[in-house]
Amino acid sequence: MYFAALLARTEDGWEASDTELDDVETLTDLADLAREAAVDDDTVVAFIEQEDAWFGVIRVDGEDDPRVFLSNAAAAAKSSYGAMLTDELLGREEDDAADDLDSLDLDGTEDGEPDPGPDDNVDDDTLEAVNGSDGPPRGPLGDAALLADLGVSEKELLALDTDALGTIADSLGCTEVLEAVR
């Protein structure tokens, strides 16, 4: 289950809106949604959280390119919105996913060797090496300094795990506004 919200900075503070991501297929779509919420092309911060697995922060300042931070890229890549953001950060094109499927050896062998079975005690890193996949990194990915000028340092953002959005909202001074849409 996802939670997504947009926080738009105004002269009077922050305005929050709960947002539906149903029509969002790309980072550009998400940035356009954020720009629609902006007041006078000011900063908009989008939050996406999937239960306690990962969170993402997307910052849009006017017409500048969006800046993105993911708390755990490997976990995010397992979900639709997280995969969209992870692919964008890693510079993958939409067609890369189809290319990945084309390159898979679906007969259960790799150079004539059987794939390890579930009872073979093989960790994910070994499976990635066997499968030739170098997926997204475990842990943070993106611009950890995207909120530094708003009161959340890179070090603070990297240290967040549970209730990250609440902690970020506290630092931005908009906890009540965010909780109203949560």
Tab-separated table of C-alpha atoms in Angstrom:
chain	number	residue	atom	x	y	z
A	1	MET	CA	0.000	0.000	0.000
A	2	TYR	CA	1.269	3.411	-0.972
A	3	PHE	CA	0.946	6.794	0.629
A	4	ALA	CA	1.632	9.769	-1.608
A	5	ALA	CA	1.356	13.470	-0.868
A	6	LEU	CA	2.407	16.748	-2.399
A	7	LEU	CA	3.652	19.631	-0.271
A	8	ALA	CA	3.668	22.986	-2.022
A	9	ARG	CA	5.581	25.855	-0.443
A	10	THR	CA	3.683	29.143	-0.270
A	11	GLU	CA	4.267	32.540	1.319
A	12	ASP	CA	2.237	31.333	4.312
A	13	GLY	CA	4.003	27.989	4.760
A	14	TRP	CA	3.205	24.646	3.183
A	15	GLU	CA	-0.004	23.354	1.608
A	16	ALA	CA	-0.469	19.606	1.428
A	17	SER	CA	-2.590	17.507	-0.838
A	18	ASP	CA	-3.117	13.784	-0.919
A	19	THR	CA	-2.415	12.658	-4.425
A	20	GLU	CA	-3.437	9.755	-6.576
A	21	LEU	CA	-0.685	8.232	-8.646
A	22	ASP	CA	-2.972	6.230	-10.932
A	23	ASP	CA	-2.069	8.265	-14.028
A	24	VAL	CA	1.629	8.581	-13.184
A	25	GLU	CA	3.783	6.374	-15.394
A	26	THR	CA	7.019	8.371	-15.552
A	27	LEU	CA	9.007	10.838	-13.491
A	28	THR	CA	7.907	13.499	-15.983
A	29	ASP	CA	4.258	12.723	-15.157
A	30	LEU	CA	5.018	13.056	-11.454
A	31	ALA	CA	6.905	16.325	-11.988
A	32	ASP	CA	3.981	17.700	-14.019
A	33	LEU	CA	1.586	16.742	-11.219
A	34	ALA	CA	3.832	18.548	-8.729
A	35	ARG	CA	4.047	21.651	-10.936
A	36	GLU	CA	0.238	21.771	-11.079
A	37	ALA	CA	0.224	21.957	-7.257
A	38	ALA	CA	2.882	24.693	-7.167
A	39	VAL	CA	2.115	28.233	-6.104
A	40	ASP	CA	4.004	30.795	-8.225
A	41	ASP	CA	6.498	28.142	-9.455
A	42	ASP	CA	7.751	27.665	-5.902
A	43	THR	CA	9.076	24.398	-4.483
A	44	VAL	CA	6.910	21.303	-4.372
A	45	VAL	CA	8.001	18.200	-2.492
A	46	ALA	CA	6.327	14.913	-3.349
A	47	PHE	CA	6.455	12.033	-0.878
A	48	ILE	CA	5.866	8.414	-1.758
A	49	GLU	CA	5.998	5.738	0.887
A	50	GLN	CA	5.301	2.040	0.626
A	51	GLU	CA	4.486	0.726	4.071
A	52	ASP	CA	7.784	0.495	5.921
A	53	ALA	CA	9.722	-0.892	2.934
A	54	TRP	CA	10.951	2.352	1.353
A	55	PHE	CA	10.217	6.032	0.877
A	56	GLY	CA	10.920	8.472	-1.899
A	57	VAL	CA	11.222	12.241	-1.960
A	58	ILE	CA	10.877	14.110	-5.235
A	59	ARG	CA	11.576	17.831	-5.302
A	60	VAL	CA	10.388	20.073	-8.118
A	61	ASP	CA	11.475	23.716	-8.302
A	62	GLY	CA	9.655	25.523	-11.107
A	63	GLU	CA	10.749	24.194	-14.480
A	64	ASP	CA	14.022	22.706	-13.173
A	65	ASP	CA	14.542	18.971	-13.523
A	66	PRO	CA	13.081	17.049	-10.589
A	67	ARG	CA	15.485	15.823	-7.923
A	68	VAL	CA	14.859	12.365	-6.475
A	69	PHE	CA	15.932	10.427	-3.405
A	70	LEU	CA	14.995	6.829	-2.580
A	71	SER	CA	15.673	5.354	0.842
A	72	ASN	CA	16.149	1.793	-0.438
A	73	ALA	CA	16.489	1.349	-4.195
A	74	ALA	CA	16.393	-2.457	-4.150
A	75	ALA	CA	13.133	-2.488	-2.169
A	76	ALA	CA	11.668	0.322	-4.269
A	77	ALA	CA	12.481	-1.495	-7.516
A	78	LYS	CA	10.097	-4.269	-6.457
A	79	SER	CA	7.109	-1.920	-6.685
A	80	SER	CA	5.670	-0.116	-9.685
A	81	TYR	CA	6.257	3.490	-8.585
A	82	GLY	CA	9.576	2.676	-6.988
A	83	ALA	CA	10.724	0.877	-10.126
A	84	MET	CA	9.801	3.915	-12.205
A	85	LEU	CA	11.948	6.164	-9.977
A	86	THR	CA	14.783	3.637	-9.701
A	87	ASP	CA	14.931	3.193	-13.468
A	88	GLU	CA	15.031	6.978	-13.908
A	89	LEU	CA	17.871	7.360	-11.405
A	90	LEU	CA	19.847	4.533	-12.996
A	91	GLY	CA	19.301	5.958	-16.474
A	92	ARG	CA	17.359	2.969	-17.698
A	93	GLU	CA	14.973	3.415	-20.578
A	94	GLU	CA	11.485	1.906	-20.637
A	95	ASP	CA	12.627	-0.537	-23.332
A	96	ASP	CA	15.408	-1.834	-21.039
A	97	ALA	CA	12.896	-3.978	-19.137
A	98	ALA	CA	11.874	-5.706	-22.365
A	99	ASP	CA	15.559	-6.108	-23.284
A	100	ASP	CA	16.167	-7.710	-19.885
A	101	LEU	CA	13.406	-10.243	-20.582
A	102	ASP	CA	14.856	-10.984	-24.017
A	103	SER	CA	18.281	-11.657	-22.523
A	104	LEU	CA	17.014	-14.074	-19.869
A	105	ASP	CA	17.862	-17.732	-20.295
A	106	LEU	CA	14.418	-19.142	-19.565
A	107	ASP	CA	15.333	-22.829	-19.956
A	108	GLY	CA	16.767	-22.948	-16.418
A	109	THR	CA	20.406	-23.096	-17.409
A	110	GLU	CA	23.211	-20.588	-17.624
A	111	ASP	CA	26.062	-21.703	-19.903
A	112	GLY	CA	24.929	-25.294	-19.391
A	113	GLU	CA	24.892	-25.061	-15.576
A	114	PRO	CA	21.598	-25.464	-13.701
A	115	ASP	CA	20.377	-22.492	-11.723
A	116	PRO	CA	20.751	-22.898	-7.971
A	117	GLY	CA	17.669	-24.371	-6.352
A	118	PRO	CA	15.860	-23.052	-3.281
A	119	ASP	CA	17.681	-25.516	-1.035
A	120	ASP	CA	21.165	-24.506	-2.193
A	121	ASN	CA	21.579	-21.653	0.375
A	122	VAL	CA	22.623	-19.091	-2.213
A	123	ASP	CA	22.367	-15.417	-1.224
A	124	ASP	CA	20.919	-12.677	-3.443
A	125	ASP	CA	24.363	-11.371	-4.463
A	126	THR	CA	25.325	-14.798	-5.744
A	127	LEU	CA	22.013	-15.126	-7.570
A	128	GLU	CA	22.581	-11.723	-9.189
A	129	ALA	CA	26.042	-12.848	-10.306
A	130	VAL	CA	24.668	-16.148	-11.624
A	131	ASN	CA	21.783	-14.444	-13.376
A	132	GLY	CA	23.974	-11.658	-14.757
A	133	SER	CA	21.774	-8.983	-13.222
A	134	ASP	CA	23.200	-5.969	-11.530
A	135	GLY	CA	19.954	-4.547	-10.164
A	136	PRO	CA	19.559	-1.423	-8.117
A	137	PRO	CA	21.770	-1.037	-5.067
A	138	ARG	CA	20.520	-1.986	-1.637
A	139	GLY	CA	20.157	1.218	0.297
A	140	PRO	CA	19.795	4.864	-0.704
A	141	LEU	CA	19.901	6.135	-4.262
A	142	GLY	CA	19.621	9.643	-5.638
A	143	ASP	CA	20.184	13.170	-4.381
A	144	ALA	CA	20.417	12.968	-0.581
A	145	ALA	CA	21.007	16.728	-0.395
A	146	LEU	CA	17.732	17.689	-2.083
A	147	LEU	CA	16.205	19.000	1.183
A	148	ALA	CA	19.352	20.503	2.739
A	149	ASP	CA	18.278	24.108	2.153
A	150	LEU	CA	14.874	23.282	3.689
A	151	GLY	CA	16.299	21.987	6.969
A	152	VAL	CA	16.956	18.281	6.330
A	153	SER	CA	20.667	17.660	5.844
A	154	GLU	CA	22.045	14.891	3.672
A	155	LYS	CA	23.244	13.062	6.786
A	156	GLU	CA	19.798	13.323	8.421
A	157	LEU	CA	18.013	12.087	5.299
A	158	LEU	CA	20.338	9.109	4.942
A	159	ALA	CA	19.759	8.158	8.601
A	160	LEU	CA	15.947	8.000	8.291
A	161	ASP	CA	14.132	4.702	8.159
A	162	THR	CA	10.827	4.418	10.040
A	163	ASP	CA	8.368	7.312	9.982
A	164	ALA	CA	10.700	9.154	7.643
A	165	LEU	CA	7.955	11.330	6.205
A	166	GLY	CA	6.894	12.455	9.675
A	167	THR	CA	10.475	13.378	10.540
A	168	ILE	CA	10.905	15.277	7.269
A	169	ALA	CA	7.599	17.091	7.825
A	170	ASP	CA	8.763	18.084	11.332
A	171	SER	CA	11.931	19.583	9.866
A	172	LEU	CA	9.983	21.447	7.196
A	173	GLY	CA	7.506	22.702	9.789
A	174	CYS	CA	4.484	21.113	8.156
A	175	THR	CA	3.646	18.083	10.278
A	176	GLU	CA	0.024	19.101	10.858
A	177	VAL	CA	-0.478	19.825	7.175
A	178	LEU	CA	0.938	16.452	6.134
A	179	GLU	CA	-0.994	14.556	8.821
A	180	ALA	CA	-4.219	16.167	7.622
A	181	VAL	CA	-3.880	14.316	4.309
A	182	ARG	CA	-2.412	11.139	5.741
